[in-house]
Short mmCIF file of C-alpha atoms in Angstrom, two decimals:
data_model
loop_
_atom_site.label_atom_id
_atom_site.label_comp_id
_atom_site.label_asym_id
_atom_site.label_seq_id
_atom_site.Cartn_x
_atom_site.Cartn_y
_atom_site.Cartn_z
CA UNK A 255 -11.60 -29.00 6.11
CA UNK A 256 -7.61 -30.26 5.39
CA UNK A 257 -6.42 -32.32 8.23
CA UNK A 258 -2.98 -33.86 9.07
CA UNK A 259 -0.87 -33.51 11.93
CA UNK A 260 2.67 -33.98 11.18
CA UNK A 261 5.74 -34.45 13.17
CA UNK A 262 7.04 -31.08 15.03
CA UNK A 263 10.69 -30.91 14.25
CA UNK A 264 13.11 -27.36 15.59
CA UNK A 265 13.39 -24.27 14.02
CA UNK A 266 17.09 -25.17 12.90
CA UNK A 267 16.97 -27.93 12.00
CA UNK A 268 13.33 -26.99 9.79
CA UNK A 269 15.94 -24.47 7.79
CA UNK A 270 18.22 -26.68 7.49
CA UNK A 271 16.50 -28.88 5.51
CA UNK A 272 14.70 -26.21 3.72
CA UNK A 273 18.69 -25.19 3.07
CA UNK A 274 19.59 -29.08 1.28
CA UNK A 275 16.34 -29.94 -0.18
CA UNK A 276 14.80 -26.36 -1.72
CA UNK A 277 18.45 -24.75 -2.76
CA UNK A 278 19.71 -27.14 -4.48
CA UNK A 279 18.53 -26.41 -8.02
CA UNK A 280 19.34 -22.34 -8.47
CA UNK A 281 16.63 -21.81 -10.46
CA UNK A 282 14.84 -22.97 -7.13
CA UNK A 283 15.83 -19.69 -5.15
CA UNK A 284 13.30 -17.92 -6.56
CA UNK A 285 9.76 -17.29 -5.74
CA UNK A 286 6.46 -15.59 -7.53
CA UNK A 287 3.54 -14.57 -5.74
CA UNK A 288 1.34 -13.09 -8.22
CA UNK A 289 -1.77 -11.54 -5.92
CA UNK A 290 -4.69 -9.04 -7.80
CA UNK A 291 -2.43 -6.09 -7.29
CA UNK A 292 0.21 -6.82 -6.43
CA UNK A 293 3.25 -9.60 -8.24
CA UNK A 294 6.37 -10.52 -5.34
CA UNK A 295 9.74 -12.01 -6.46
CA UNK A 296 11.16 -13.76 -3.57
CA UNK A 297 15.28 -14.37 -4.10
CA UNK A 298 17.42 -16.72 -1.64
CA UNK A 299 21.28 -14.86 -2.02
CA UNK A 300 23.39 -17.65 -0.44
CA UNK A 301 25.53 -14.98 1.65
CA UNK A 302 28.99 -16.32 0.85
CA UNK A 303 28.06 -15.08 -3.36
CA UNK A 304 29.66 -12.52 -5.16
CA UNK A 305 27.96 -10.05 -6.84
CA UNK A 306 28.78 -11.36 -10.53
CA UNK A 307 27.82 -15.40 -8.77
CA UNK A 308 23.94 -14.16 -8.29
CA UNK A 309 20.93 -15.76 -9.65
CA UNK A 310 20.05 -12.21 -9.42
CA UNK A 311 22.17 -9.00 -10.20
CA UNK A 312 20.65 -6.46 -9.58
CA UNK A 313 19.72 -5.57 -5.90
CA UNK A 314 20.63 -2.56 -5.82
CA UNK A 315 18.62 -0.99 -2.04
CA UNK A 316 17.74 1.81 -4.12
CA UNK A 317 15.87 0.52 -6.99
CA UNK A 318 12.36 1.43 -6.29
CA UNK A 319 11.53 -3.00 -6.45
CA UNK A 320 13.71 -3.26 -3.85
CA UNK A 321 11.69 -3.49 -1.26
CA UNK A 322 13.80 -5.75 1.75
CA UNK A 323 16.21 -7.78 2.47
CA UNK A 324 16.42 -10.58 5.35
CA UNK A 325 19.76 -12.09 6.31
CA UNK A 326 18.47 -15.77 7.79
CA UNK A 327 22.02 -16.81 10.16
CA UNK A 328 20.94 -20.81 10.81
CA UNK A 329 20.51 -21.19 7.25
CA UNK A 330 23.95 -18.53 5.40
CA UNK A 331 22.07 -16.53 3.33
CA UNK A 332 19.56 -13.17 2.87
CA UNK A 333 16.15 -13.27 1.25
CA UNK A 334 15.38 -10.53 -1.00
CA UNK A 335 12.08 -9.29 -1.59
CA UNK A 336 11.60 -7.18 -4.67
CA UNK A 337 7.62 -6.14 -5.65
CA UNK A 338 6.02 -5.46 -8.68
CA UNK A 339 2.48 -4.46 -9.36
CA UNK A 340 0.01 -6.82 -11.82
CA UNK A 341 -1.07 -4.75 -13.99
CA UNK A 342 3.05 -3.89 -14.65
CA UNK A 343 3.61 -7.58 -14.77
CA UNK A 344 5.59 -7.48 -18.09
CA UNK A 345 7.74 -5.73 -15.50
CA UNK A 346 8.74 -8.21 -13.58
CA UNK A 347 9.29 -10.54 -17.16
CA UNK A 348 11.33 -7.62 -18.50
CA UNK A 349 13.61 -7.46 -14.68
CA UNK A 350 13.48 -11.47 -15.08
CA UNK A 351 14.87 -11.19 -17.95
CA UNK A 352 16.98 -8.45 -18.27
CA UNK A 353 19.00 -10.17 -14.10
CA UNK A 354 18.84 -13.79 -14.76
CA UNK A 355 21.75 -14.86 -14.43
CA UNK A 356 23.19 -16.84 -17.16
CA UNK A 357 24.93 -20.13 -15.56
CA UNK A 358 21.42 -21.42 -14.75
CA UNK A 359 20.27 -24.49 -16.95
CA UNK A 360 16.43 -25.03 -14.73
CA UNK A 361 13.96 -23.02 -15.42
CA UNK A 362 11.36 -23.88 -12.91
CA UNK A 363 9.75 -21.90 -10.09
CA UNK A 364 7.93 -22.55 -7.69
CA UNK A 365 4.73 -19.71 -7.93
CA UNK A 366 1.85 -19.15 -6.09
CA UNK A 367 -1.14 -16.94 -6.44
CA UNK A 368 -4.15 -16.23 -8.96
CA UNK A 369 -1.50 -14.80 -10.87
CA UNK A 370 0.66 -17.50 -11.27
CA UNK A 371 -2.45 -19.50 -13.14
CA UNK A 372 -3.69 -16.22 -14.93
CA UNK A 373 -0.31 -15.56 -16.43
CA UNK A 374 2.12 -19.03 -16.27
CA UNK A 375 1.86 -18.54 -20.70
CA UNK A 376 3.05 -15.43 -20.31
CA UNK A 377 6.10 -17.22 -18.68
CA UNK A 378 7.35 -20.20 -20.23
CA UNK A 379 6.63 -17.98 -23.54
CA UNK A 380 8.83 -14.88 -22.71
CA UNK A 381 11.40 -16.53 -20.83
CA UNK A 382 11.23 -20.25 -21.22
CA UNK A 383 9.93 -20.77 -17.22
CA UNK A 384 7.62 -23.54 -16.24
CA UNK A 385 5.50 -21.63 -13.06
CA UNK A 386 4.43 -24.99 -10.21
CA UNK A 387 2.10 -23.41 -9.41
CA UNK A 388 1.09 -24.08 -5.08
CA UNK A 389 -2.27 -23.37 -2.90
CA UNK A 390 -2.00 -20.09 -2.08
CA UNK A 391 -4.30 -20.71 0.87
CA UNK A 392 -1.66 -23.26 2.14
CA UNK A 393 1.37 -21.12 2.09
CA UNK A 394 -0.61 -18.99 4.25
CA UNK A 395 -0.66 -21.78 6.60
CA UNK A 396 2.16 -23.88 6.08
CA UNK A 397 3.75 -20.32 6.70
CA UNK A 398 2.09 -18.52 9.42
CA UNK A 399 2.06 -21.65 11.27
CA UNK A 400 6.29 -21.98 11.27
CA UNK A 401 6.23 -18.27 12.29
CA UNK A 402 4.02 -18.94 15.51
CA UNK A 403 5.65 -21.74 16.04
CA UNK A 404 9.11 -21.50 15.41
CA UNK A 405 10.32 -17.97 15.48
CA UNK A 406 10.37 -14.90 17.53
CA UNK A 407 9.90 -11.17 17.19
CA UNK A 408 7.99 -12.44 14.08
CA UNK A 409 4.13 -12.02 14.99
CA UNK A 410 3.15 -8.34 17.19
CA UNK A 411 -0.04 -6.78 19.20
CA UNK A 412 -0.21 -3.02 18.00
CA UNK A 413 -0.29 -1.28 20.76
CA UNK A 414 -0.37 2.69 20.63
CA UNK A 415 -2.67 3.74 23.25
CA UNK A 416 -2.88 7.22 21.83
CA UNK A 417 -2.81 6.34 18.40
CA UNK A 418 -5.76 3.67 18.98
CA UNK A 419 -7.78 6.18 20.82
CA UNK A 420 -7.58 8.53 17.66
CA UNK A 421 -7.89 6.11 15.37
CA UNK A 422 -12.20 6.38 15.51
CA UNK A 423 -12.48 10.40 13.79
CA UNK A 424 -9.03 12.24 15.20
CA UNK A 425 -7.51 14.25 12.28
CA UNK A 426 -3.68 12.39 11.95
CA UNK A 427 -1.48 14.50 13.41
CA UNK A 428 2.69 13.63 14.02
CA UNK A 429 2.06 13.93 18.03
CA UNK A 430 0.50 10.68 17.66
CA UNK A 431 2.14 9.18 14.70
CA UNK A 432 3.91 7.19 16.96
CA UNK A 433 7.69 4.99 15.95
CA UNK A 434 6.16 1.97 14.71
CA UNK A 435 8.76 -0.34 15.99
CA UNK A 436 8.80 0.86 20.07
CA UNK A 437 4.89 0.48 18.99
CA UNK A 438 5.40 -3.14 18.57
CA UNK A 439 4.16 -6.34 21.18
CA UNK A 440 6.07 -9.23 20.31
CA UNK A 441 4.06 -12.32 20.80
CA UNK A 442 6.60 -15.27 22.51
CA UNK A 443 6.24 -18.73 19.63
CA UNK A 444 3.53 -20.97 20.94
CA UNK A 445 3.98 -25.00 20.43
CA UNK A 446 0.04 -24.93 20.57
CA UNK A 447 -1.52 -21.16 19.12
CA UNK A 448 -4.58 -23.32 17.96
CA UNK A 449 -7.55 -22.37 17.07
CA UNK A 450 -6.97 -19.37 15.01
CA UNK A 451 -8.20 -17.12 12.57
CA UNK A 452 -6.10 -15.61 10.02
CA UNK A 453 -7.08 -12.15 8.06
CA UNK A 454 -5.12 -11.55 5.02
CA UNK A 455 -5.49 -8.58 3.46
CA UNK A 456 -4.93 -8.09 0.04
CA UNK A 457 -6.97 -7.31 -3.20
CA UNK A 458 -10.22 -8.73 -1.67
CA UNK A 459 -10.17 -10.25 2.22
CA UNK A 460 -10.52 -14.37 2.50
CA UNK A 461 -11.03 -15.18 7.03
CA UNK A 462 -9.36 -18.43 7.66
CA UNK A 463 -9.97 -20.33 10.44
CA UNK A 464 -6.92 -22.97 11.35
CA UNK A 465 -7.57 -25.69 14.15
CA UNK A 466 -4.03 -27.16 13.47
CA UNK A 467 -0.51 -27.57 11.43
CA UNK A 468 -2.43 -28.69 8.56
CA UNK A 469 -6.21 -28.12 9.33
CA UNK A 470 -8.24 -25.32 7.64
CA UNK A 471 -10.87 -23.77 6.49
CA UNK A 472 -11.89 -20.49 4.35
CA UNK A 473 -14.32 -19.58 6.77
CA UNK A 474 -15.80 -15.78 5.59
CA UNK A 475 -14.37 -13.14 3.40
CA UNK A 476 -15.11 -10.05 2.08
CA UNK A 477 -14.61 -7.81 -2.02
CA UNK A 478 -13.69 -4.78 0.02
CA UNK A 479 -9.94 -4.96 1.10
CA UNK A 480 -7.27 -3.40 -0.02
CA UNK A 481 -7.82 -3.54 -3.69
CA UNK A 482 -11.01 -1.48 -2.72
CA UNK A 483 -8.84 1.21 -0.94
CA UNK A 484 -6.36 1.60 -4.02
CA UNK A 485 -8.98 1.75 -6.48
CA UNK A 486 -11.16 4.02 -5.21
CA UNK A 487 -7.89 6.07 -4.67
CA UNK A 488 -6.89 6.09 -7.67
CA UNK A 489 -10.83 7.37 -8.79
CA UNK A 490 -10.85 10.50 -6.00
CA UNK A 491 -7.17 10.80 -6.04
CA UNK A 492 -4.68 12.50 -9.00
CA UNK A 493 -2.19 9.70 -6.21
CA UNK A 494 -0.39 7.18 -9.15
CA UNK A 495 1.45 4.93 -6.16
CA UNK A 496 -0.36 3.08 -3.48
CA UNK A 497 2.30 5.31 -1.27
CA UNK A 498 1.91 7.81 -2.08
CA UNK A 499 -2.06 7.94 -0.65
CA UNK A 500 -0.64 5.82 2.00
CA UNK A 501 1.31 9.42 2.86
CA UNK A 502 -2.00 12.07 2.16
CA UNK A 503 -2.70 9.57 5.10
CA UNK A 504 -1.05 11.04 7.69
CA UNK A 505 -2.28 14.75 6.95
CA UNK A 506 -5.58 14.09 6.38
CA UNK A 507 -8.84 14.00 8.73
CA UNK A 508 -11.58 12.33 8.00
CA UNK A 509 -13.88 13.79 10.22
CA UNK A 510 -14.08 16.70 7.44
CA UNK A 511 -15.51 13.73 5.40
CA UNK A 512 -16.47 11.51 7.11
CA UNK A 513 -20.78 12.16 9.73
CA UNK A 514 -19.58 11.13 12.84
CA UNK A 515 -22.29 10.45 15.27
CA UNK A 516 -21.94 14.53 16.58
CA UNK A 517 -23.11 15.63 13.48
CA UNK A 518 -26.92 13.86 13.80
CA UNK A 519 -27.82 14.59 17.04
CA UNK A 520 -25.71 17.07 18.36
CA UNK A 521 -23.12 15.04 20.70
CA UNK A 522 -23.11 11.23 21.85
CA UNK A 523 -26.02 9.22 21.11
CA UNK A 524 -25.32 7.27 24.48
CA UNK A 525 -29.22 6.37 26.49
CA UNK A 526 -29.99 3.88 23.76
CA UNK A 527 -26.95 2.97 21.52
CA UNK A 528 -24.32 4.05 23.96
CA UNK A 529 -22.15 5.63 21.01
CA UNK A 530 -19.40 8.80 21.88
CA UNK A 531 -19.88 12.26 19.70
CA UNK A 532 -17.33 11.47 17.75
CA UNK A 533 -18.32 7.82 16.15
CA UNK A 534 -18.23 7.51 12.60
CA UNK A 535 -22.09 7.27 11.60
CA UNK A 536 -21.43 7.34 7.52
CA UNK A 537 -18.04 7.24 6.21
CA UNK A 538 -18.28 9.94 3.44
CA UNK A 539 -21.35 11.30 4.78
CA UNK A 540 -20.63 15.03 4.66
CA UNK A 541 -19.62 14.53 0.31
CA UNK A 542 -23.12 13.79 0.28
CA UNK A 543 -24.67 17.21 2.59
CA UNK A 544 -22.25 19.54 0.79
CA UNK A 545 -24.80 21.95 -0.83
CA UNK A 546 -23.62 22.46 -4.46
CA UNK A 547 -23.29 25.69 -5.62
CA UNK A 548 -26.57 26.91 -7.90
CA UNK A 549 -25.56 27.04 -11.62
CA UNK A 550 -24.99 30.49 -13.01
CA UNK A 551 -25.51 31.86 -16.76
CA UNK A 552 -24.09 35.03 -18.66
CA UNK A 553 -21.63 36.59 -17.92
CA UNK A 554 -21.01 35.42 -14.28
CA UNK A 555 -21.40 31.97 -15.33
CA UNK A 556 -19.15 31.80 -18.38
CA UNK A 557 -16.29 34.18 -15.55
CA UNK A 558 -16.67 31.12 -13.17
CA UNK A 559 -16.46 28.23 -15.70
CA UNK A 560 -13.59 29.97 -17.10
CA UNK A 561 -12.48 30.01 -12.98
CA UNK A 562 -12.22 26.86 -12.60
CA UNK A 563 -11.24 25.43 -16.38
CA UNK A 564 -7.71 27.90 -15.59
CA UNK A 565 -7.71 25.95 -11.64
CA UNK A 566 -7.80 22.11 -13.35
CA UNK A 567 -5.93 23.04 -16.51
CA UNK A 568 -2.77 24.27 -14.03
CA UNK A 569 -2.65 21.35 -12.48
CA UNK A 570 -2.49 19.94 -15.29
CA UNK A 571 0.41 22.00 -17.04
CA UNK A 572 2.60 20.50 -13.61
CA UNK A 573 1.80 17.23 -14.22
CA UNK A 574 3.53 17.63 -18.31
CA UNK A 575 6.78 20.21 -16.67
CA UNK A 576 6.76 16.97 -13.52
CA UNK A 577 7.31 14.78 -16.44
CA UNK A 578 10.27 16.69 -18.14
CA UNK A 579 13.76 15.97 -17.63
CA UNK A 580 15.00 19.39 -16.82
CA UNK A 581 12.81 20.74 -14.89
CA UNK A 582 11.05 17.29 -13.38
CA UNK A 583 13.77 16.87 -10.88
CA UNK A 584 14.22 19.79 -9.94
CA UNK A 585 10.00 20.50 -9.00
CA UNK A 586 9.67 16.89 -7.49
CA UNK A 587 13.33 18.04 -5.15
CA UNK A 588 10.91 21.12 -4.32
CA UNK A 589 7.88 18.62 -3.55
CA UNK A 590 5.66 20.04 -6.28
CA UNK A 591 4.88 16.71 -7.07
CA UNK A 592 2.71 16.32 -3.83
CA UNK A 593 0.53 19.31 -5.18
CA UNK A 594 -0.58 17.22 -7.88
CA UNK A 595 -1.05 15.03 -5.10
CA UNK A 596 -2.90 16.51 -2.57
CA UNK A 597 -6.31 17.55 -4.92
CA UNK A 598 -9.42 15.81 -5.75
CA UNK A 599 -9.77 14.54 -9.17
CA UNK A 600 -13.44 15.80 -8.66
CA UNK A 601 -13.03 19.51 -9.48
CA UNK A 602 -16.89 20.98 -8.48
CA UNK A 603 -15.49 19.70 -4.83
CA UNK A 604 -11.85 20.31 -4.48
CA UNK A 605 -12.59 23.14 -2.98
CA UNK A 606 -14.83 22.01 -0.13
CA UNK A 607 -12.56 18.44 0.62
CA UNK A 608 -9.25 17.26 0.59
CA UNK A 609 -7.63 14.81 -1.24
CA UNK A 610 -5.75 14.07 2.32
CA UNK A 611 -9.60 14.02 4.08
CA UNK A 612 -10.68 11.66 1.17
CA UNK A 613 -8.28 9.36 2.13
CA UNK A 614 -7.44 8.88 6.11
CA UNK A 615 -12.15 8.52 5.14
CA UNK A 616 -11.91 5.95 2.97
CA UNK A 617 -8.53 4.50 4.61
CA UNK A 618 -10.31 3.62 7.79
CA UNK A 619 -13.38 3.14 6.32
CA UNK A 620 -11.70 0.09 4.35
CA UNK A 621 -10.18 -0.94 7.59
CA UNK A 622 -12.75 -1.01 10.10
CA UNK A 623 -15.51 -2.27 7.50
CA UNK A 624 -12.43 -5.63 8.01
CA UNK A 625 -12.24 -5.16 11.57
CA UNK A 626 -15.62 -5.41 11.75
CA UNK A 627 -16.15 -8.77 9.89
CA UNK A 628 -13.10 -10.46 11.68
CA UNK A 629 -14.76 -9.60 15.00
CA UNK A 630 -18.10 -11.28 13.90
CA UNK A 631 -16.36 -14.36 12.25
CA UNK A 632 -14.31 -14.90 15.82
CA UNK A 633 -17.37 -14.69 17.99
CA UNK A 634 -18.63 -16.89 15.22
CA UNK A 635 -16.27 -19.61 16.09
CA UNK A 636 -14.98 -18.78 19.47
CA UNK A 637 -11.74 -18.47 18.31
CA UNK A 638 -9.96 -15.37 20.97
CA UNK A 639 -6.96 -15.34 18.55
CA UNK A 640 -7.10 -12.84 15.35
CA UNK A 641 -3.87 -12.99 12.91
CA UNK A 642 -3.68 -10.34 10.21
CA UNK A 643 -1.46 -10.30 7.35
CA UNK A 644 -1.04 -9.05 3.48
CA UNK A 645 0.47 -6.31 1.71
CA UNK A 646 -2.70 -3.38 3.21
CA UNK A 647 -1.51 -3.53 6.18
CA UNK A 648 2.37 -3.07 4.89
CA UNK A 649 3.45 -1.57 8.62
CA UNK A 650 1.44 1.03 8.49
CA UNK A 651 0.96 2.45 11.85
CA UNK A 652 -2.77 4.44 10.37
CA UNK A 653 -3.64 0.47 9.38
CA UNK A 654 -3.39 -0.81 11.57
CA UNK A 655 -4.79 1.57 14.28
CA UNK A 656 -7.48 1.33 12.91
CA UNK A 657 -8.26 -2.27 12.56
CA UNK A 658 -7.73 -1.96 16.32
CA UNK A 659 -9.39 0.33 17.20
CA UNK A 660 -11.99 -1.47 14.92
CA UNK A 661 -12.16 -5.45 16.78
CA UNK A 662 -12.19 -3.47 20.36
CA UNK A 663 -14.90 -1.62 19.44
CA UNK A 664 -16.97 -4.27 18.97
CA UNK A 665 -15.01 -6.69 21.76
CA UNK A 666 -15.69 -3.97 23.82
CA UNK A 667 -11.83 -5.10 24.37
CA UNK A 668 -12.24 -8.35 24.94
CA UNK A 669 -10.60 -9.67 21.24
CA UNK A 670 -6.55 -8.83 20.78
CA UNK A 671 -5.66 -7.96 17.19
CA UNK A 672 -2.39 -9.53 16.02
CA UNK A 673 -0.42 -8.91 13.10
CA UNK A 674 1.57 -10.74 11.14
CA UNK A 675 4.56 -10.45 7.43
CA UNK A 676 2.19 -12.05 4.96
CA UNK A 677 3.70 -16.15 5.28
#
């Protein structure tokens, strides 16, 4: 456990010190976080700068990697965030090589995450950039403590009762899909937010108990996190990006894939366990129960396999056409790219299950597991405040609802979930 109690200063003073100390060398306007799934780049741009003077010259909001820009008026800067998949780390290296300002002589960049160690030599050889590694957990705690004590409208409770009520096994529906901005109940900054649990959901999950400004310890975690969700999604569906899978969940019905209490008992199991019929008894349980058609041989069997081959190859041909320079853009504009995403990778189960339902089942399975582990740790350490952060959440209402529902379900409504941006 680490402990040291620093002096507390106000937000404006803290930000001005940050600007004066940390932004003098141009290369210090960069920061990198390389995790197991995503690599994130931050560039701090002064508001007075023109396009030609930028260290990063490519700030086109239409570019897929440009995630977010946030203005900080207290110090007159704009924070520009970029994201890359870690498996494509060379894209980040290429991006920096192509857009690094020619006037920057020093290439000394602060970095965190496991990849800051793993890929340090790549950056040194390709860019002559030295990555100054900072401890990831330390950065997380310091960042969230700053937000909790100094910043308004950064940490919030997800407050949308229709979606929370439907979070267990109700099908996703546009009728309950909320405007996230109106579903946030922001938590006011506090001089003493301690103790609390920080559940950081990246590729895996880390649970950190924070007792003070620099007094914290990692108390638990799980290997089942965002990487699990995205990895299984790649195996089970034809989606090529994380966002494509999230889009599928918006029209999914996990009760077609999951085995519910009602499927086992024909209704609720209330006498002993107090379980409603809609409670998930086994994630993906209905896949196990699905009867396979018996193998057929001879002419009938040949015809069956021929039809299956045609159906399977049709999507391969569609993917081929989507990749062509002439037809591809037109087909994507017409929405045919979604046809490939909505089909399961398993040809034998395509007729019985849809990728939309599988994606929502998978999302809720991972989210419920994280919520339950978080609640159990809150009971173990007698901590009532739980903060969730990480790219897995990323302002997605169904994910927020699933985690919030799980904590509320296991705590009987006594423990409140709070979401925060990843510091």
